[in-house]
Amino acid sequence: MTEQAEVNAGPPASTNRVQVIRDGVASYLADADPGETEEWLESFDAMLEAAGPERARYLMLRMLERADDKRVQLPSLTSTDFVNTIPTDLEPEFPGDEDMERRFRAMIRWNAAIMVHRAQRPGIGVGGHISTYASSASLYEVGFNHFFRGLDHPGGGDQIFVQGHASPGIYARAFLEGRIDENRMDGFRQEHSHAGLGGGLPSYPHPRLMPEFWQFPTVSMGLGPMNAIYQARINRFLHNNGITDTSDQHVWAFLGDGEMDEPESRGLLQVAANDHLDNLTFVVNCNLQRLDGPVRGNGKIIQELESFFRGAGWNVIKVVWGREWDALLHADKEGALVNLMNKTSDGDYQTYRANDGGFIREHFFARDPRCKELVKDYSDADIWRLKRGGHDYRKIYAAYKAALEHKGQPTVILAHTIKGYTLGGHFEGRNATHQMKKMTLDDLKAFRDTNRIPISDADLEADPYLPPYYHPGPDAPEIKYLLERRRELGGFLPRRHLTPKPLEADTAAALKAVAGGSGKQQVATTMALVRIFKELMRDKAIGKRIVPIIPDEARTFGMDSWFPTLKIYNPNGQHYRSVDAELMLAYKEAEGGRILHEGINEAGSTAAFTAVGTSYATHNEPMIPLYIFYSMFGFQRTGDGLWAAADQMTHGFVIGATAGRTTLTGEGLQHADGHSPLLAATNPGVVSYDPAFAYELAHIVFDGLRRMYGPDPEKIYYYITVYNEPIHQPAQPENLDLAGLLKGIYLYRPAPEPLEHSAGILASGITMGDALEAQDMLARDWGVSADVYSVTSWTELARDGIACDVEELRGGTPRTPFVTEVLSQRSGPFVAASDYQRGVQEQIRAYVPGTYYTLGADGFGFSDTRPAARRVFNIDAASIAVGVLTALARDGAIDRTVAQDAAVKYQINDVSAAPKSTADPGLA
């Protein structure tokens, strides 16, 4: 037998032992002392035979713990027993007055539920959720009383991502704090109708709707976990770049176990692990229920999440059982109770809490005679009082303290709770509890009794729709204690900085770089953008605050020239020699790098954009994110994240590069973007532009800096489309209509001379070149003098028109929309074209005087040359010229056969007649 055959054959049959750790590394390690190894294995066998598997398991776990303590690298255990991670004897002393905190926690529970209940009164009925906060009240209160640091803390304060459906509890705490009065509590989910705008409360955490209060929007489930990871990453980035000291700040994200099924919830865990973000803690409220039923009825979500997070490199702390279980677990000498806990499914755990103590005795403990014996002296009431860990202050405090003390890894705390806890038998653990929004009179009385709220039956019976809130008064010991805890921790939370520092940039050099045109050189607007920001990054006021964010396409966008100078941010530095180290544009990573290069990861890049663009609110340090991506993979792929960015009032620039349906030659259907401006138009917080020329782009950027970072900043961010097709960039006209450019339209090139017929051509972006060529064709071949307008923003023109309509509808003085005013000064008809589908141009139809004819790239994109694609979509110069003639025919100015003859002459139906492509493919 050959040496390799012996290896494949495995160990000698006499040992009857497999000498490989199947999921580990032992098979790859040399055995330096086989004799000693055999002695260890024989010793283990003897112990197993003498003491049994439970003892063997215990000793092996202790050996693994010791190996970990001594920094011996071993494959990690992906899951542990269904018990608390922190043993009882290692729990720290709870530092607070637990009885005092229980009393005002009960008040918060009451007021949260009553606020939602009162919002269902006749004539209102606006919904709400009671059970999520009921399950997580203790998780929040331990944090608010002992861990969460406010903005006035010397370290700058923590950032708290509140689970969206738990918002009633946060409002109820603010009510006790005196930040929200009873009248505003009654305005829950009535933001306009109750006491006027600002007199009510938004349904969920929405900073845009309550800017002095909420920090982060979280209720689009999955975005909270992702954005929390990037908030922690950007905190480190700001610190490592010397912007602000965030070393004493922590990010807490409160999440639901059902929410963890969202791809965004788990898909970026490795980012936190790779960056060693020990400034981040996830607290997953494992109440075992989704909106409709169990998260894992047949399985165990806590065990699943433990395996997942451990595998991703996180520190995992399980808080499964409350202190009442400690004595039982201590008495469980044979491990029977732990084994039963391990085997019981989540569906059964949910059912237990929907019944009573007798049911739990019969259906849980009685499944193993040894476990039944453990509780033989327990009454059914005693068994019912066996709490889950997520409702136990001591267990939660121990977990939070351990999380903050753990270094080198992010931490996740998996807290076992009950949905609808303390709300009574109609709510606790019921599948329908998420949708239950009001309580019967009996429910109210039982809930009052459980929480020991001093409200009489008569007060509840007076109007069951409007049971009273409870506040013991500002001088009550509970309120004094609550307020004192927040004072010591740095003030109230949640809260935002509301007065950002203004920035003023010197833009002269950046304008000079592009205003003169490109001469004989052809330059794409993408490359022009790079030149503009290269100059802005030299500005003393804003240079260090500009943060390029790139999802692995820097070379495509011509931004690789920034690698050696700005460097790519990596908190671990660079510990390898780059393959292109000898080149001028070498790939360089650094702890103080300025570029956020997020890999093939648009979702994470959007989260980074949001965190950087809201640093004015979280850190009182305005930053200017420059997020550039393939335009198809922006609003289409991450529209939800970009919507949340607007909710969070993010500032910055979102750049749709390689824009348009026909400019990204050869790439095809999935890359050819013909609709992103329409998607952007649906977001009210986005100002969208599609500039044709470099100087337009410069002025748009400068105006964006003024509007977002000036003394009176607007709650907006910019979306600008730029192209990879190189063109001869014109110089800025001497008589440039800058106001029109910024409002969305200006007359770029009037018709050279008056001819028999006149018309107007409206174009944006890369289509401007075809519009100008069509102007020449119409004059030369058809006697039509056509004015050419540069439309920098179809969306801003449409919004202006809509605003005029609304003002008139509401009885205001009629106002002429800007686009109407501009076009009324010249003769129509008007033909509009862009590299996008017609819907983009159709936004302004109602405000164009006279005949309006649109051309666009409707339908899926495909792989071909630019001229061929434009001929297929009929947005090239010839098609625009025929479009103008068609519009004139519609007006009766010419015979329809003229347009038909032009279509035949220019062969606009024949793709083979399209001009040959001679352009550079345009990598930038």
Short mmCIF file of N, CA, C and O in Angstrom, two decimals, residues 36-125:
data_model
loop_
_atom_site.label_atom_id
_atom_site.label_comp_id
_atom_site.label_asym_id
_atom_site.label_seq_id
_atom_site.Cartn_x
_atom_site.Cartn_y
_atom_site.Cartn_z
N GLU A 36 1.64 10.62 23.81
CA GLU A 36 0.92 11.49 24.74
C GLU A 36 -0.52 11.68 24.29
O GLU A 36 -1.44 11.69 25.12
N THR A 37 -0.70 11.81 22.98
CA THR A 37 -2.06 11.96 22.46
C THR A 37 -2.91 10.76 22.84
O THR A 37 -4.06 10.90 23.27
N GLU A 38 -2.33 9.56 22.69
CA GLU A 38 -3.08 8.35 23.02
C GLU A 38 -3.44 8.31 24.51
O GLU A 38 -4.54 7.91 24.89
N GLU A 39 -2.52 8.78 25.36
CA GLU A 39 -2.81 8.81 26.80
C GLU A 39 -3.98 9.73 27.12
O GLU A 39 -4.85 9.42 27.93
N TRP A 40 -4.02 10.90 26.46
CA TRP A 40 -5.12 11.84 26.68
C TRP A 40 -6.45 11.23 26.24
O TRP A 40 -7.48 11.35 26.92
N LEU A 41 -6.43 10.56 25.08
CA LEU A 41 -7.66 9.98 24.57
C LEU A 41 -8.14 8.83 25.47
O LEU A 41 -9.34 8.68 25.72
N GLU A 42 -7.20 8.02 25.95
CA GLU A 42 -7.59 6.93 26.85
C GLU A 42 -8.12 7.47 28.16
O GLU A 42 -9.07 6.93 28.74
N SER A 43 -7.52 8.55 28.65
CA SER A 43 -8.00 9.17 29.88
C SER A 43 -9.43 9.69 29.70
O SER A 43 -10.28 9.53 30.59
N PHE A 44 -9.68 10.28 28.56
CA PHE A 44 -11.04 10.78 28.28
C PHE A 44 -12.04 9.62 28.22
O PHE A 44 -13.13 9.69 28.79
N ASP A 45 -11.64 8.53 27.57
CA ASP A 45 -12.53 7.37 27.47
C ASP A 45 -12.87 6.83 28.84
O ASP A 45 -14.02 6.47 29.13
N ALA A 46 -11.85 6.78 29.70
CA ALA A 46 -12.07 6.25 31.05
C ALA A 46 -13.01 7.16 31.84
O ALA A 46 -13.91 6.68 32.56
N MET A 47 -12.81 8.46 31.74
CA MET A 47 -13.69 9.40 32.45
C MET A 47 -15.12 9.29 31.93
O MET A 47 -16.09 9.33 32.70
N LEU A 48 -15.26 9.14 30.62
CA LEU A 48 -16.59 9.03 30.02
C LEU A 48 -17.30 7.78 30.54
O LEU A 48 -18.49 7.82 30.88
N GLU A 49 -16.56 6.69 30.61
CA GLU A 49 -17.16 5.45 31.07
C GLU A 49 -17.53 5.52 32.55
O GLU A 49 -18.58 5.02 32.97
N ALA A 50 -16.70 6.20 33.32
CA ALA A 50 -16.93 6.26 34.77
C ALA A 50 -17.98 7.30 35.15
O ALA A 50 -18.80 7.06 36.05
N ALA A 51 -17.96 8.47 34.51
CA ALA A 51 -18.81 9.58 34.95
C ALA A 51 -19.99 9.86 34.03
O ALA A 51 -20.90 10.61 34.41
N GLY A 52 -19.95 9.33 32.83
CA GLY A 52 -21.08 9.53 31.93
C GLY A 52 -20.91 10.72 31.02
O GLY A 52 -20.01 11.56 31.19
N PRO A 53 -21.78 10.82 30.02
CA PRO A 53 -21.62 11.86 28.98
C PRO A 53 -21.80 13.29 29.48
O PRO A 53 -21.19 14.20 28.95
N GLU A 54 -22.66 13.51 30.48
CA GLU A 54 -22.85 14.87 30.96
C GLU A 54 -21.57 15.43 31.58
O GLU A 54 -21.19 16.58 31.35
N ARG A 55 -20.90 14.59 32.40
CA ARG A 55 -19.64 15.02 33.00
C ARG A 55 -18.58 15.24 31.91
O ARG A 55 -17.83 16.23 31.96
N ALA A 56 -18.54 14.33 30.93
CA ALA A 56 -17.57 14.48 29.84
C ALA A 56 -17.82 15.77 29.08
O ALA A 56 -16.88 16.50 28.73
N ARG A 57 -19.07 16.05 28.85
CA ARG A 57 -19.43 17.28 28.11
C ARG A 57 -18.99 18.51 28.90
O ARG A 57 -18.45 19.47 28.33
N TYR A 58 -19.25 18.50 30.19
CA TYR A 58 -18.88 19.63 31.03
C TYR A 58 -17.37 19.87 30.99
O TYR A 58 -16.90 21.00 30.80
N LEU A 59 -16.59 18.80 31.15
CA LEU A 59 -15.14 18.97 31.17
C LEU A 59 -14.60 19.44 29.83
O LEU A 59 -13.68 20.27 29.77
N MET A 60 -15.19 18.95 28.75
CA MET A 60 -14.73 19.39 27.43
C MET A 60 -15.02 20.88 27.22
O MET A 60 -14.19 21.62 26.67
N LEU A 61 -16.19 21.33 27.65
CA LEU A 61 -16.52 22.74 27.53
C LEU A 61 -15.57 23.59 28.36
O LEU A 61 -15.14 24.67 27.93
N ARG A 62 -15.23 23.11 29.57
CA ARG A 62 -14.29 23.87 30.41
C ARG A 62 -12.91 23.92 29.76
O ARG A 62 -12.21 24.94 29.84
N MET A 63 -12.50 22.84 29.13
CA MET A 63 -11.21 22.82 28.45
C MET A 63 -11.20 23.80 27.27
O MET A 63 -10.21 24.51 27.04
N LEU A 64 -12.31 23.86 26.56
CA LEU A 64 -12.40 24.82 25.45
C LEU A 64 -12.35 26.25 25.97
O LEU A 64 -11.71 27.12 25.36
N GLU A 65 -13.03 26.51 27.08
CA GLU A 65 -12.98 27.84 27.68
C GLU A 65 -11.55 28.20 28.07
O GLU A 65 -11.08 29.32 27.84
N ARG A 66 -10.85 27.25 28.70
CA ARG A 66 -9.47 27.51 29.11
C ARG A 66 -8.57 27.74 27.89
O ARG A 66 -7.71 28.64 27.91
N ALA A 67 -8.77 26.97 26.85
CA ALA A 67 -7.97 27.16 25.64
C ALA A 67 -8.21 28.55 25.06
O ALA A 67 -7.28 29.23 24.61
N ASP A 68 -9.46 28.98 25.08
CA ASP A 68 -9.77 30.31 24.58
C ASP A 68 -9.12 31.38 25.44
O ASP A 68 -8.57 32.36 24.93
N ASP A 69 -9.15 31.21 26.76
CA ASP A 69 -8.51 32.16 27.67
C ASP A 69 -7.02 32.28 27.40
O ASP A 69 -6.43 33.35 27.53
N LYS A 70 -6.40 31.15 27.03
CA LYS A 70 -4.96 31.12 26.82
C LYS A 70 -4.57 31.40 25.35
O LYS A 70 -3.42 31.21 24.96
N ARG A 71 -5.57 31.87 24.57
CA ARG A 71 -5.34 32.26 23.18
C ARG A 71 -4.90 31.08 22.29
O ARG A 71 -4.11 31.24 21.37
N VAL A 72 -5.41 29.89 22.60
CA VAL A 72 -5.17 28.73 21.74
C VAL A 72 -6.22 28.74 20.64
O VAL A 72 -7.42 28.72 20.94
N GLN A 73 -5.82 28.80 19.41
CA GLN A 73 -6.77 28.89 18.31
C GLN A 73 -7.44 27.55 18.06
O GLN A 73 -6.78 26.56 17.75
N LEU A 74 -8.75 27.54 18.20
CA LEU A 74 -9.55 26.34 17.98
C LEU A 74 -10.79 26.71 17.19
O LEU A 74 -11.23 27.85 17.23
N PRO A 75 -11.35 25.75 16.47
CA PRO A 75 -12.64 26.04 15.81
C PRO A 75 -13.68 26.35 16.87
O PRO A 75 -13.79 25.67 17.88
N SER A 76 -14.46 27.40 16.63
CA SER A 76 -15.41 27.84 17.65
C SER A 76 -16.64 26.94 17.67
O SER A 76 -17.03 26.36 16.65
N LEU A 77 -17.25 26.83 18.83
CA LEU A 77 -18.53 26.18 18.95
C LEU A 77 -19.58 27.11 18.37
O LEU A 77 -19.63 28.28 18.72
N THR A 78 -20.41 26.61 17.48
CA THR A 78 -21.39 27.50 16.87
C THR A 78 -22.64 27.67 17.72
O THR A 78 -23.37 28.62 17.54
N SER A 79 -22.89 26.75 18.63
CA SER A 79 -24.02 26.94 19.54
C SER A 79 -23.73 26.25 20.86
O SER A 79 -22.97 25.29 20.93
N THR A 80 -24.35 26.76 21.88
CA THR A 80 -24.18 26.23 23.23
C THR A 80 -25.55 25.84 23.77
O THR A 80 -26.57 26.02 23.12
N ASP A 81 -25.58 25.33 24.98
CA ASP A 81 -26.85 24.93 25.58
C ASP A 81 -27.82 26.10 25.65
O ASP A 81 -27.41 27.28 25.68
N PHE A 82 -29.10 25.76 25.73
CA PHE A 82 -30.15 26.78 25.77
C PHE A 82 -30.29 27.34 27.18
O PHE A 82 -31.32 27.22 27.84
N VAL A 83 -29.20 27.95 27.64
CA VAL A 83 -29.14 28.55 28.97
C VAL A 83 -28.39 29.87 28.86
O VAL A 83 -27.84 30.21 27.81
N ASN A 84 -28.33 30.60 29.95
CA ASN A 84 -27.63 31.89 29.96
C ASN A 84 -26.13 31.70 29.73
O ASN A 84 -25.52 30.77 30.27
N THR A 85 -25.55 32.59 28.96
CA THR A 85 -24.12 32.55 28.71
C THR A 85 -23.33 32.87 29.98
O THR A 85 -22.29 32.27 30.24
N ILE A 86 -23.82 33.83 30.76
CA ILE A 86 -23.12 34.27 31.97
C ILE A 86 -23.62 33.47 33.16
O ILE A 86 -24.80 33.56 33.52
N PRO A 87 -22.76 32.66 33.79
CA PRO A 87 -23.21 31.88 34.95
C PRO A 87 -23.64 32.80 36.09
O PRO A 87 -23.15 33.93 36.22
N THR A 88 -24.53 32.30 36.93
CA THR A 88 -25.06 33.10 38.03
C THR A 88 -23.95 33.61 38.94
O THR A 88 -23.98 34.77 39.38
N ASP A 89 -22.96 32.77 39.20
CA ASP A 89 -21.92 33.18 40.15
C ASP A 89 -20.97 34.23 39.55
O ASP A 89 -20.15 34.80 40.28
N LEU A 90 -21.09 34.50 38.25
CA LEU A 90 -20.27 35.54 37.64
C LEU A 90 -21.05 36.81 37.33
O LEU A 90 -20.51 37.75 36.76
N GLU A 91 -22.32 36.84 37.73
CA GLU A 91 -23.11 38.04 37.51
C GLU A 91 -22.67 39.16 38.46
O GLU A 91 -22.49 38.92 39.65
N PRO A 92 -22.51 40.38 37.94
CA PRO A 92 -22.16 41.50 38.83
C PRO A 92 -23.36 41.91 39.67
O PRO A 92 -24.51 41.58 39.36
N GLU A 93 -23.08 42.64 40.72
CA GLU A 93 -24.16 43.19 41.53
C GLU A 93 -24.94 44.23 40.72
O GLU A 93 -24.35 45.03 40.01
N PHE A 94 -26.25 44.20 40.83
CA PHE A 94 -27.06 45.21 40.16
C PHE A 94 -26.93 46.53 40.91
O PHE A 94 -27.19 46.58 42.12
N PRO A 95 -26.51 47.62 40.26
CA PRO A 95 -26.16 48.84 40.97
C PRO A 95 -27.34 49.74 41.32
O PRO A 95 -27.19 50.70 42.09
N GLY A 96 -28.51 49.49 40.74
CA GLY A 96 -29.64 50.39 40.95
C GLY A 96 -30.58 49.92 42.04
O GLY A 96 -30.37 48.90 42.69
N ASP A 97 -31.62 50.71 42.24
CA ASP A 97 -32.70 50.37 43.15
C ASP A 97 -33.73 49.60 42.33
O ASP A 97 -34.55 50.19 41.63
N GLU A 98 -33.68 48.29 42.42
CA GLU A 98 -34.50 47.47 41.53
C GLU A 98 -35.99 47.68 41.75
O GLU A 98 -36.77 47.71 40.81
N ASP A 99 -36.39 47.85 43.00
CA ASP A 99 -37.81 48.05 43.28
C ASP A 99 -38.28 49.39 42.72
O ASP A 99 -39.36 49.49 42.14
N MET A 100 -37.46 50.42 42.88
CA MET A 100 -37.80 51.74 42.36
C MET A 100 -37.93 51.68 40.83
O MET A 100 -38.88 52.21 40.25
N GLU A 101 -36.99 51.02 40.19
CA GLU A 101 -37.03 50.93 38.74
C GLU A 101 -38.21 50.09 38.26
O GLU A 101 -38.79 50.37 37.21
N ARG A 102 -38.56 49.07 39.04
CA ARG A 102 -39.74 48.28 38.68
C ARG A 102 -40.99 49.14 38.70
O ARG A 102 -41.86 49.02 37.82
N ARG A 103 -41.08 50.04 39.68
CA ARG A 103 -42.29 50.84 39.81
C ARG A 103 -42.47 51.78 38.62
O ARG A 103 -43.55 51.86 38.04
N PHE A 104 -41.42 52.49 38.23
CA PHE A 104 -41.67 53.39 37.09
C PHE A 104 -41.62 52.66 35.75
O PHE A 104 -42.20 53.13 34.77
N ARG A 105 -40.99 51.49 35.71
CA ARG A 105 -41.10 50.68 34.50
C ARG A 105 -42.55 50.25 34.29
O ARG A 105 -43.06 50.24 33.15
N ALA A 106 -43.26 49.94 35.38
CA ALA A 106 -44.67 49.58 35.28
C ALA A 106 -45.50 50.76 34.78
O ALA A 106 -46.44 50.60 34.00
N MET A 107 -45.14 51.96 35.23
CA MET A 107 -45.85 53.15 34.74
C MET A 107 -45.64 53.32 33.24
O MET A 107 -46.57 53.68 32.51
N ILE A 108 -44.42 53.08 32.79
CA ILE A 108 -44.14 53.22 31.36
C ILE A 108 -44.92 52.18 30.57
O ILE A 108 -45.51 52.48 29.53
N ARG A 109 -44.94 50.95 31.07
CA ARG A 109 -45.73 49.90 30.41
C ARG A 109 -47.19 50.34 30.28
O ARG A 109 -47.81 50.21 29.22
N TRP A 110 -47.74 50.84 31.38
CA TRP A 110 -49.14 51.26 31.40
C TRP A 110 -49.38 52.38 30.38
O TRP A 110 -50.27 52.29 29.54
N ASN A 111 -48.59 53.42 30.45
CA ASN A 111 -48.81 54.58 29.59
C ASN A 111 -48.61 54.24 28.11
O ASN A 111 -49.30 54.78 27.24
N ALA A 112 -47.67 53.35 27.82
CA ALA A 112 -47.46 52.95 26.42
C ALA A 112 -48.70 52.25 25.87
O ALA A 112 -49.17 52.55 24.76
N ALA A 113 -49.22 51.31 26.64
CA ALA A 113 -50.40 50.58 26.19
C ALA A 113 -51.63 51.48 26.13
O ALA A 113 -52.44 51.40 25.19
N ILE A 114 -51.77 52.37 27.11
CA ILE A 114 -52.94 53.25 27.14
C ILE A 114 -52.90 54.25 25.99
O ILE A 114 -53.93 54.59 25.40
N MET A 115 -51.72 54.72 25.62
CA MET A 115 -51.60 55.64 24.49
C MET A 115 -52.13 54.99 23.21
O MET A 115 -52.90 55.59 22.44
N VAL A 116 -51.72 53.73 22.97
CA VAL A 116 -52.19 53.03 21.78
C VAL A 116 -53.69 52.75 21.89
O VAL A 116 -54.44 52.92 20.92
N HIS A 117 -54.14 52.34 23.08
CA HIS A 117 -55.56 52.06 23.29
C HIS A 117 -56.42 53.30 23.03
O HIS A 117 -57.44 53.23 22.34
N ARG A 118 -56.00 54.44 23.55
CA ARG A 118 -56.77 55.67 23.38
C ARG A 118 -56.78 56.11 21.90
O ARG A 118 -57.72 56.78 21.46
N ALA A 119 -55.76 55.73 21.15
CA ALA A 119 -55.73 56.07 19.73
C ALA A 119 -56.76 55.28 18.92
O ALA A 119 -56.94 55.56 17.73
N GLN A 120 -57.44 54.33 19.56
CA GLN A 120 -58.50 53.58 18.89
C GLN A 120 -59.89 54.11 19.24
O GLN A 120 -60.90 53.50 18.90
N ARG A 121 -59.96 55.26 19.94
CA ARG A 121 -61.24 55.81 20.35
C ARG A 121 -62.11 56.12 19.13
O ARG A 121 -61.60 56.35 18.03
N PRO A 122 -63.43 56.15 19.33
CA PRO A 122 -64.33 56.42 18.19
C PRO A 122 -63.96 57.71 17.47
O PRO A 122 -63.66 58.73 18.10
N GLY A 123 -63.96 57.64 16.15
CA GLY A 123 -63.61 58.80 15.34
C GLY A 123 -62.13 58.91 15.04
O GLY A 123 -61.73 59.75 14.23
N ILE A 124 -61.30 58.08 15.67
CA ILE A 124 -59.85 58.11 15.42
C ILE A 124 -59.42 56.78 14.81
O ILE A 124 -59.25 56.66 13.61
N GLY A 125 -59.22 55.76 15.63
CA GLY A 125 -58.93 54.43 15.12
C GLY A 125 -57.74 54.34 14.19
O GLY A 125 -57.83 53.82 13.08
#
